[in-house]
Amino acid sequence: MLLGAIEGGGTKFVCGIGTIDGEIIERISIPTTTPEVTMDQAMSFFSNKGIVAIGVGTFGPIDINPLSPAFGSVTSTPKPYWSGYRILDHIKQRMDIPVGFDTDVNAAALGESVWGAAAGLRNCLYMTVGTGIGVGAIVEGNLVHGLMHPEMGHIVVNRHPMDSYAGNCPYHGDCLEGMASGPAVEKRWNTKAMLLGDSHTAWELESFYIGQALANYILVLSPEIIILGGGIMNQKHLFPLIREQVKKRLNGYVDHPVFASDLETYIVPPSLGGSAGLCGALALAKKALMK
Amino acid sequence: MLLGAIEGGGTKFVCGIGTIDGEIIERISIPTTTPEVTMDQAMSFFSNKGIVAIGVGTFGPIDINPLSPAFGSVTSTPKPYWSGYRILDHIKQRMDIPVGFDTDVNAAALGESVWGAAAGLRNCLYMTVGTGIGVGAIVEGNLVHGLMHPEMGHIVVNRHPMDSYAGNCPYHGDCLEGMASGPAVEKRWNTKAMLLGDSHTAWELESFYIGQALANYILVLSPEIIILGGGIMNQKHLFPLIREQVKKRLNGYVDHPVFASDLETYIVPPSLGGSAGLCGALALAKKALMK
């Protein structure tokens, strides 16, 4: 029994075919151009593959309220052509199978909870730090949706005392994403992030911002594990710096044995590595099938 | 069919008898002294009342993990005598009925979701601003627990530019609770909060802090309604100020019609008024009975 998966990103759509056990057996990458062209290419890939359900984890913001008339569409995005585009309708016109539809980060959180680092846990958080900062969460076994879906990348952070960068979020200036996304790092230092040496002050600031955001998420959601992915987190030396900042911020307040540890098993990279997003979409397909 | 309810606070324990429909038919208030004396008085109240389940919503931090050996106890509290006290065991030794046990704020959130302002909704937030700042949340119909339980009152906030008060949280200094709890307001202005006039600058600062915290909770949890209770929120003029701050902070980013409104139906006082806590404990009893 095969499932389809779409990891919809601002630069590329990765499409895959996988099994119900999370094994990806085929994948392609399609550039994100106009929605019609991109989605047509994606649907062609899936045709005649015999898939029984499909999952879509996509960039947003998106409408994930099944009761809303705009359910399954991209809402207001600065990305040209995509505002208001009805992804779900496009798929349903082509295929009469169950479709799972959620944010890219909720999908990744689900994938890690089904087959990855959060397997067996009922509460987890997945954060990606790259072009933007996105976070997906599972609470008591359910993806967090609510009124629409979380946008945790935009929470308030305190500035590092040495940091005079204004922040580049068009809505909030110096919110978390405005201070700690990949483009923010590059604009602050006028250098590609991957070219900044491991001992560059950039990483002290980066861990300061990510660490305080994680401390906040811990205080609000009390996740059982935190998974950090995305381009910036390929800088593996950030992990110990971030763990240290989290402990410093919480300052012994959250009374659980895990916070007396070095957090090495609490703040971790994705088990599914670069496939976290695609496996997440596969997990959405599996969930849609089981429903 | 009658249920018992205990709202355990740092100053007093309110005990009540109520119906499965949330009607409180009898209540008493017991001063919080040593745990043995306080709990003995509570148990005497409930004896021979014919209750079929009991719910406890209590101050904390508490251990609410059913798999933990310390399940049902108060963990590390500065409150004399209560650290490590096993509330649940005390009750179970006296009564062989189902017991619901959770934080005071989770109980209040549950009460409001069963019989109050959040009835019919699957996602809500209840915040109390008083001696401390506590928040309970329901996500997709479940109380948020996770690794332990949320401690949202301690999130990071940005300082108001006019505010030089150091903050009074013993763990974090100027976290939300350190800046905006009742005692913080009173220490900052050296006046009882209830004696500060409606136009006092204190309330601009207070709404600034509470508003940014709510904006953060909205970004993380996407609640369908936010209920604000506690002593400080008896200052009803704070509601419009807080709603304005929330809108200012989100700055149009969260693309949902509710945020284009004046938020009058989104950020509200408890429907259950001063009984939110006790009704919450009653809802915990009902939940324990249904389980």
Tab-separated table of N, CA and C in Angstrom, chain B residues 75-197:
chain	number	residue	atom	x	y	z
B	75	THR	N	5.173	19.764	44.371
B	75	THR	CA	6.634	19.551	44.262
B	75	THR	C	7.347	20.665	45.044
B	76	SER	N	8.282	21.375	44.404
B	76	SER	CA	9.062	22.352	45.183
B	76	SER	C	8.367	23.707	45.226
B	77	THR	N	7.787	24.039	46.371
B	77	THR	CA	7.135	25.329	46.518
B	77	THR	C	7.802	26.082	47.662
B	78	PRO	N	7.907	27.391	47.539
B	78	PRO	CA	8.447	28.157	48.668
B	78	PRO	C	7.477	28.156	49.859
B	79	LYS	N	6.232	27.718	49.643
B	79	LYS	CA	5.233	27.747	50.710
B	79	LYS	C	5.596	26.740	51.813
B	80	PRO	N	5.778	27.217	53.055
B	80	PRO	CA	6.209	26.321	54.131
B	80	PRO	C	5.281	25.116	54.303
B	81	TYR	N	5.878	23.965	54.573
B	81	TYR	CA	5.199	22.682	54.865
B	81	TYR	C	4.650	21.943	53.643
B	82	TRP	N	4.424	22.620	52.521
B	82	TRP	CA	3.705	21.975	51.421
B	82	TRP	C	4.599	21.250	50.415
B	83	SER	N	5.909	21.535	50.384
B	83	SER	CA	6.791	20.857	49.424
B	83	SER	C	6.758	19.347	49.627
B	84	GLY	N	6.405	18.625	48.567
B	84	GLY	CA	6.405	17.166	48.635
B	84	GLY	C	5.135	16.582	49.234
B	85	TYR	N	4.201	17.428	49.652
B	85	TYR	CA	2.980	16.902	50.295
B	85	TYR	C	2.083	16.190	49.276
B	86	ARG	N	1.620	15.003	49.648
B	86	ARG	CA	0.882	14.151	48.715
B	86	ARG	C	-0.618	14.349	48.898
B	87	ILE	N	-1.151	15.334	48.225
B	87	ILE	CA	-2.577	15.670	48.326
B	87	ILE	C	-3.462	14.488	47.918
B	88	LEU	N	-3.113	13.910	46.763
B	88	LEU	CA	-3.937	12.841	46.206
B	88	LEU	C	-3.998	11.630	47.155
B	89	ASP	N	-2.851	11.256	47.723
B	89	ASP	CA	-2.818	10.115	48.648
B	89	ASP	C	-3.721	10.372	49.854
B	90	HIS	N	-3.659	11.606	50.354
B	90	HIS	CA	-4.482	11.967	51.512
B	90	HIS	C	-5.968	11.740	51.205
B	91	ILE	N	-6.382	12.163	50.026
B	91	ILE	CA	-7.788	11.993	49.644
B	91	ILE	C	-8.131	10.518	49.465
B	92	LYS	N	-7.250	9.803	48.763
B	92	LYS	CA	-7.533	8.389	48.461
B	92	LYS	C	-7.605	7.540	49.730
B	93	GLN	N	-6.860	7.942	50.776
B	93	GLN	CA	-6.933	7.202	52.044
B	93	GLN	C	-8.300	7.370	52.710
B	94	ARG	N	-8.948	8.507	52.402
B	94	ARG	CA	-10.221	8.799	53.046
B	94	ARG	C	-11.436	8.380	52.219
B	95	MET	N	-11.288	8.396	50.894
B	95	MET	CA	-12.460	8.153	50.046
B	95	MET	C	-12.081	7.257	48.877
B	96	ASP	N	-12.921	6.287	48.613
B	96	ASP	CA	-12.656	5.375	47.509
B	96	ASP	C	-13.529	5.763	46.310
B	97	ILE	N	-13.251	6.946	45.759
B	97	ILE	CA	-14.011	7.448	44.596
B	97	ILE	C	-13.011	8.017	43.589
B	98	PRO	N	-13.420	8.193	42.328
B	98	PRO	CA	-12.492	8.774	41.349
B	98	PRO	C	-12.087	10.199	41.748
B	99	VAL	N	-10.787	10.503	41.545
B	99	VAL	CA	-10.272	11.835	41.888
B	99	VAL	C	-9.631	12.457	40.652
B	100	GLY	N	-10.026	13.683	40.314
B	100	GLY	CA	-9.358	14.456	39.267
B	100	GLY	C	-8.382	15.400	39.933
B	101	PHE	N	-7.194	15.546	39.368
B	101	PHE	CA	-6.154	16.342	40.021
B	101	PHE	C	-5.404	17.144	38.963
B	102	ASP	N	-5.369	18.455	39.106
B	102	ASP	CA	-4.664	19.280	38.121
B	102	ASP	C	-4.321	20.638	38.744
B	103	THR	N	-3.672	21.481	37.967
B	103	THR	CA	-3.342	22.819	38.480
B	103	THR	C	-4.622	23.651	38.590
B	104	ASP	N	-4.583	24.671	39.442
B	104	ASP	CA	-5.734	25.565	39.616
B	104	ASP	C	-6.142	26.208	38.283
B	105	VAL	N	-5.164	26.602	37.492
B	105	VAL	CA	-5.489	27.293	36.243
B	105	VAL	C	-5.958	26.333	35.148
B	106	ASN	N	-5.411	25.123	35.125
B	106	ASN	CA	-5.950	24.140	34.178
B	106	ASN	C	-7.397	23.826	34.551
B	107	ALA	N	-7.670	23.708	35.854
B	107	ALA	CA	-9.042	23.456	36.302
B	107	ALA	C	-9.960	24.586	35.848
B	108	ALA	N	-9.543	25.822	36.038
B	108	ALA	CA	-10.383	26.961	35.651
B	108	ALA	C	-10.625	26.970	34.143
B	109	ALA	N	-9.572	26.644	33.367
B	109	ALA	CA	-9.739	26.566	31.903
B	109	ALA	C	-10.771	25.495	31.557
B	110	LEU	N	-10.688	24.361	32.233
B	110	LEU	CA	-11.632	23.268	31.969
B	110	LEU	C	-13.062	23.676	32.353
B	111	GLY	N	-13.203	24.304	33.527
B	111	GLY	CA	-14.530	24.755	33.968
B	111	GLY	C	-15.162	25.698	32.951
B	112	GLU	N	-14.365	26.668	32.473
B	112	GLU	CA	-14.880	27.620	31.485
B	112	GLU	C	-15.216	26.915	30.175
B	113	SER	N	-14.470	25.849	29.862
B	113	SER	CA	-14.745	25.162	28.591
B	113	SER	C	-15.966	24.238	28.702
B	114	VAL	N	-16.279	23.788	29.896
B	114	VAL	CA	-17.438	22.908	30.069
B	114	VAL	C	-18.715	23.729	30.275
B	115	TRP	N	-18.636	24.765	31.136
B	115	TRP	CA	-19.858	25.490	31.497
B	115	TRP	C	-19.781	26.998	31.267
B	116	GLY	N	-18.662	27.508	30.751
B	116	GLY	CA	-18.499	28.957	30.731
B	116	GLY	C	-18.231	29.561	29.366
B	117	ALA	N	-17.332	30.533	29.336
B	117	ALA	CA	-17.080	31.354	28.149
B	117	ALA	C	-16.547	30.556	26.963
B	118	ALA	N	-15.936	29.400	27.233
B	118	ALA	CA	-15.347	28.621	26.137
B	118	ALA	C	-16.178	27.385	25.807
B	119	ALA	N	-17.426	27.361	26.273
B	119	ALA	CA	-18.280	26.197	26.020
B	119	ALA	C	-18.393	25.947	24.518
B	120	GLY	N	-18.202	24.717	24.108
B	120	GLY	CA	-18.323	24.362	22.691
B	120	GLY	C	-17.046	24.554	21.894
B	121	LEU	N	-16.016	25.129	22.512
B	121	LEU	CA	-14.749	25.342	21.798
B	121	LEU	C	-13.734	24.269	22.200
B	122	ARG	N	-12.830	23.977	21.275
B	122	ARG	CA	-11.836	22.933	21.559
B	122	ARG	C	-10.473	23.503	21.967
B	123	ASN	N	-10.348	24.843	21.913
B	123	ASN	CA	-9.068	25.474	22.234
B	123	ASN	C	-9.311	26.765	22.998
B	124	CYS	N	-8.828	26.823	24.231
B	124	CYS	CA	-8.999	28.065	24.981
B	124	CYS	C	-7.846	28.262	25.955
B	125	LEU	N	-7.786	29.481	26.443
B	125	LEU	CA	-6.731	29.848	27.387
B	125	LEU	C	-7.389	30.566	28.547
B	126	TYR	N	-7.005	30.206	29.769
B	126	TYR	CA	-7.483	30.910	30.958
B	126	TYR	C	-6.259	31.448	31.685
B	127	MET	N	-6.251	32.744	31.964
B	127	MET	CA	-5.115	33.368	32.656
B	127	MET	C	-5.620	34.062	33.899
B	128	THR	N	-4.918	33.875	35.001
B	128	THR	CA	-5.257	34.611	36.204
B	128	THR	C	-4.096	35.538	36.556
B	129	VAL	N	-4.427	36.787	36.818
B	129	VAL	CA	-3.414	37.766	37.207
B	129	VAL	C	-3.736	38.212	38.630
B	130	GLY	N	-2.936	37.753	39.566
B	130	GLY	CA	-3.170	38.097	40.972
B	130	GLY	C	-1.840	38.046	41.695
B	131	THR	N	-1.803	37.300	42.799
B	131	THR	CA	-0.544	37.158	43.556
B	131	THR	C	0.553	36.631	42.631
B	132	GLY	N	0.184	35.740	41.765
B	132	GLY	CA	1.086	35.263	40.720
B	132	GLY	C	0.356	35.380	39.392
B	133	ILE	N	1.006	34.915	38.326
B	133	ILE	CA	0.317	34.848	37.031
B	133	ILE	C	0.336	33.400	36.583
B	134	GLY	N	-0.852	32.823	36.447
B	134	GLY	CA	-0.950	31.433	36.031
B	134	GLY	C	-1.808	31.325	34.794
B	135	VAL	N	-1.515	30.334	33.971
B	135	VAL	CA	-2.274	30.152	32.737
B	135	VAL	C	-2.552	28.667	32.539
B	136	GLY	N	-3.797	28.360	32.195
B	136	GLY	CA	-4.165	27.000	31.830
B	136	GLY	C	-4.647	27.007	30.393
B	137	ALA	N	-4.444	25.901	29.688
B	137	ALA	CA	-4.849	25.883	28.287
B	137	ALA	C	-5.451	24.553	27.900
B	138	ILE	N	-6.391	24.634	26.978
B	138	ILE	CA	-6.975	23.439	26.372
B	138	ILE	C	-6.669	23.479	24.884
B	139	VAL	N	-6.090	22.394	24.378
B	139	VAL	CA	-5.728	22.276	22.964
B	139	VAL	C	-6.452	21.067	22.390
B	140	GLU	N	-7.248	21.302	21.375
B	140	GLU	CA	-7.994	20.217	20.712
B	140	GLU	C	-8.738	19.358	21.751
B	141	GLY	N	-9.325	20.034	22.738
B	141	GLY	CA	-10.140	19.335	23.726
B	141	GLY	C	-9.393	18.770	24.927
B	142	ASN	N	-8.060	18.826	24.897
B	142	ASN	CA	-7.277	18.283	26.011
B	142	ASN	C	-6.561	19.376	26.807
B	143	LEU	N	-6.526	19.234	28.123
B	143	LEU	CA	-5.708	20.119	28.940
B	143	LEU	C	-4.247	19.916	28.568
B	144	VAL	N	-3.498	21.007	28.471
B	144	VAL	CA	-2.080	20.904	28.139
B	144	VAL	C	-1.304	20.440	29.379
B	145	HIS	N	-0.633	19.306	29.272
B	145	HIS	CA	0.202	18.796	30.346
B	145	HIS	C	1.647	18.706	29.877
B	146	GLY	N	1.943	17.680	29.053
B	146	GLY	CA	3.309	17.539	28.557
B	146	GLY	C	4.235	16.965	29.602
B	147	LEU	N	5.473	17.409	29.559
B	147	LEU	CA	6.523	16.899	30.448
B	147	LEU	C	6.081	17.044	31.902
B	148	MET	N	5.528	18.183	32.259
B	148	MET	CA	4.905	18.362	33.579
B	148	MET	C	3.628	19.176	33.383
B	149	HIS	N	3.645	20.459	33.650
B	149	HIS	CA	2.506	21.293	33.266
B	149	HIS	C	3.061	22.654	32.904
B	150	PRO	N	2.323	23.404	32.088
B	150	PRO	CA	2.840	24.707	31.672
B	150	PRO	C	3.074	25.638	32.874
B	151	GLU	N	3.958	26.563	32.681
B	151	GLU	CA	4.240	27.613	33.670
B	151	GLU	C	4.337	28.919	32.890
B	152	MET	N	3.257	29.212	32.164
B	152	MET	CA	3.289	30.303	31.188
B	152	MET	C	3.485	31.684	31.797
B	153	GLY	N	3.216	31.809	33.091
B	153	GLY	CA	3.377	33.110	33.745
B	153	GLY	C	4.815	33.592	33.744
B	154	HIS	N	5.750	32.687	33.412
B	154	HIS	CA	7.160	33.065	33.518
B	154	HIS	C	7.842	33.320	32.176
B	155	ILE	N	7.081	33.571	31.128
B	155	ILE	CA	7.717	33.826	29.832
B	155	ILE	C	8.425	35.187	29.830
B	156	VAL	N	9.351	35.291	28.882
B	156	VAL	CA	10.101	36.529	28.643
B	156	VAL	C	9.170	37.629	28.132
B	157	VAL	N	9.328	38.832	28.628
B	157	VAL	CA	8.641	39.987	28.031
B	157	VAL	C	9.655	41.099	27.767
B	158	ASN	N	9.330	41.954	26.825
B	158	ASN	CA	10.139	43.164	26.598
B	158	ASN	C	9.715	44.205	27.622
B	159	ARG	N	10.678	44.938	28.138
B	159	ARG	CA	10.365	45.988	29.107
B	159	ARG	C	9.666	47.170	28.440
B	160	HIS	N	8.754	47.787	29.170
B	160	HIS	CA	8.186	49.052	28.720
B	160	HIS	C	9.294	50.102	28.827
B	161	PRO	N	9.443	50.950	27.808
B	161	PRO	CA	10.565	51.905	27.829
B	161	PRO	C	10.555	52.852	29.048
B	162	MET	N	9.369	53.051	29.649
B	162	MET	CA	9.306	53.952	30.804
B	162	MET	C	9.497	53.234	32.129
B	163	ASP	N	9.718	51.924	32.087
B	163	ASP	CA	9.684	51.128	33.313
B	163	ASP	C	11.095	50.796	33.814
B	164	SER	N	11.409	51.237	35.020
B	164	SER	CA	12.731	50.915	35.573
B	164	SER	C	12.636	49.887	36.704
B	165	TYR	N	11.427	49.366	36.968
B	165	TYR	CA	11.257	48.387	38.040
B	165	TYR	C	12.028	47.104	37.703
B	166	ALA	N	12.768	46.571	38.685
B	166	ALA	CA	13.663	45.433	38.424
B	166	ALA	C	12.898	44.127	38.170
B	167	GLY	N	11.676	44.046	38.679
B	167	GLY	CA	10.939	42.769	38.577
B	167	GLY	C	11.144	41.964	39.850
B	168	ASN	N	10.133	41.207	40.259
B	168	ASN	CA	10.240	40.515	41.548
B	168	ASN	C	10.113	38.998	41.460
B	169	CYS	N	10.391	38.419	40.280
B	169	CYS	CA	10.400	36.954	40.216
B	169	CYS	C	11.741	36.463	40.775
B	170	PRO	N	11.697	35.597	41.808
B	170	PRO	CA	12.965	35.132	42.389
B	170	PRO	C	13.800	34.302	41.410
B	171	TYR	N	13.163	33.751	40.365
B	171	TYR	CA	13.899	32.936	39.392
B	171	TYR	C	14.376	33.738	38.183
B	172	HIS	N	13.514	34.624	37.677
B	172	HIS	CA	13.806	35.280	36.398
B	172	HIS	C	13.822	36.808	36.473
B	173	GLY	N	13.611	37.378	37.634
B	173	GLY	CA	13.609	38.842	37.725
B	173	GLY	C	12.451	39.437	36.968
B	174	ASP	N	12.722	39.853	35.723
B	174	ASP	CA	11.710	40.613	34.980
B	174	ASP	C	10.942	39.792	33.937
B	175	CYS	N	10.612	38.549	34.261
B	175	CYS	CA	9.696	37.798	33.396
B	175	CYS	C	8.291	38.394	33.569
B	176	LEU	N	7.303	37.841	32.860
B	176	LEU	CA	5.940	38.376	32.938
B	176	LEU	C	5.456	38.491	34.389
B	177	GLU	N	5.543	37.402	35.135
B	177	GLU	CA	5.068	37.437	36.523
B	177	GLU	C	5.869	38.446	37.349
B	178	GLY	N	7.159	38.511	37.080
B	178	GLY	CA	8.023	39.453	37.802
B	178	GLY	C	7.651	40.901	37.553
B	179	MET	N	7.027	41.181	36.422
B	179	MET	CA	6.683	42.560	36.056
B	179	MET	C	5.206	42.891	36.227
B	180	ALA	N	4.328	41.891	36.179
B	180	ALA	CA	2.898	42.215	36.054
B	180	ALA	C	1.988	41.542	37.077
B	181	SER	N	2.545	40.762	38.012
B	181	SER	CA	1.687	40.192	39.070
B	181	SER	C	1.227	41.326	39.987
B	182	GLY	N	0.226	41.050	40.799
B	182	GLY	CA	-0.257	42.043	41.755
B	182	GLY	C	0.863	42.617	42.628
B	183	PRO	N	1.675	41.752	43.272
B	183	PRO	CA	2.761	42.271	44.104
B	183	PRO	C	3.762	43.132	43.320
B	184	ALA	N	4.002	42.782	42.041
B	184	ALA	CA	4.923	43.594	41.224
B	184	ALA	C	4.341	44.994	41.029
B	185	VAL	N	3.052	45.062	40.731
B	185	VAL	CA	2.403	46.372	40.556
B	185	VAL	C	2.515	47.187	41.856
B	186	GLU	N	2.235	46.535	42.961
B	186	GLU	CA	2.237	47.259	44.242
B	186	GLU	C	3.632	47.708	44.658
B	187	LYS	N	4.641	46.856	44.394
B	187	LYS	CA	6.014	47.263	44.735
B	187	LYS	C	6.490	48.385	43.822
B	188	ARG	N	6.125	48.305	42.538
B	188	ARG	CA	6.573	49.322	41.593
B	188	ARG	C	6.065	50.703	41.978
B	189	TRP	N	4.803	50.777	42.404
B	189	TRP	CA	4.158	52.070	42.687
B	189	TRP	C	4.017	52.348	44.179
B	190	ASN	N	4.442	51.356	44.979
B	190	ASN	CA	4.380	51.521	46.438
B	190	ASN	C	2.966	51.865	46.920
B	191	THR	N	1.980	51.278	46.280
B	191	THR	CA	0.569	51.531	46.587
B	191	THR	C	-0.222	50.251	46.330
B	192	LYS	N	-1.261	50.021	47.088
B	192	LYS	CA	-2.143	48.888	46.823
B	192	LYS	C	-2.750	49.053	45.423
B	193	ALA	N	-2.769	47.989	44.632
B	193	ALA	CA	-3.263	48.071	43.250
B	193	ALA	C	-4.672	48.660	43.185
B	194	MET	N	-5.522	48.276	44.135
B	194	MET	CA	-6.909	48.739	44.072
B	194	MET	C	-7.050	50.226	44.395
B	195	LEU	N	-5.978	50.821	44.910
B	195	LEU	CA	-6.040	52.258	45.213
B	195	LEU	C	-5.485	53.127	44.082
B	196	LEU	N	-4.901	52.473	43.074
B	196	LEU	CA	-4.382	53.230	41.921
B	196	LEU	C	-5.566	53.624	41.035
B	197	GLY	N	-5.700	54.885	40.723
B	197	GLY	CA	-6.821	55.352	39.899
B	197	GLY	C	-6.786	54.752	38.495
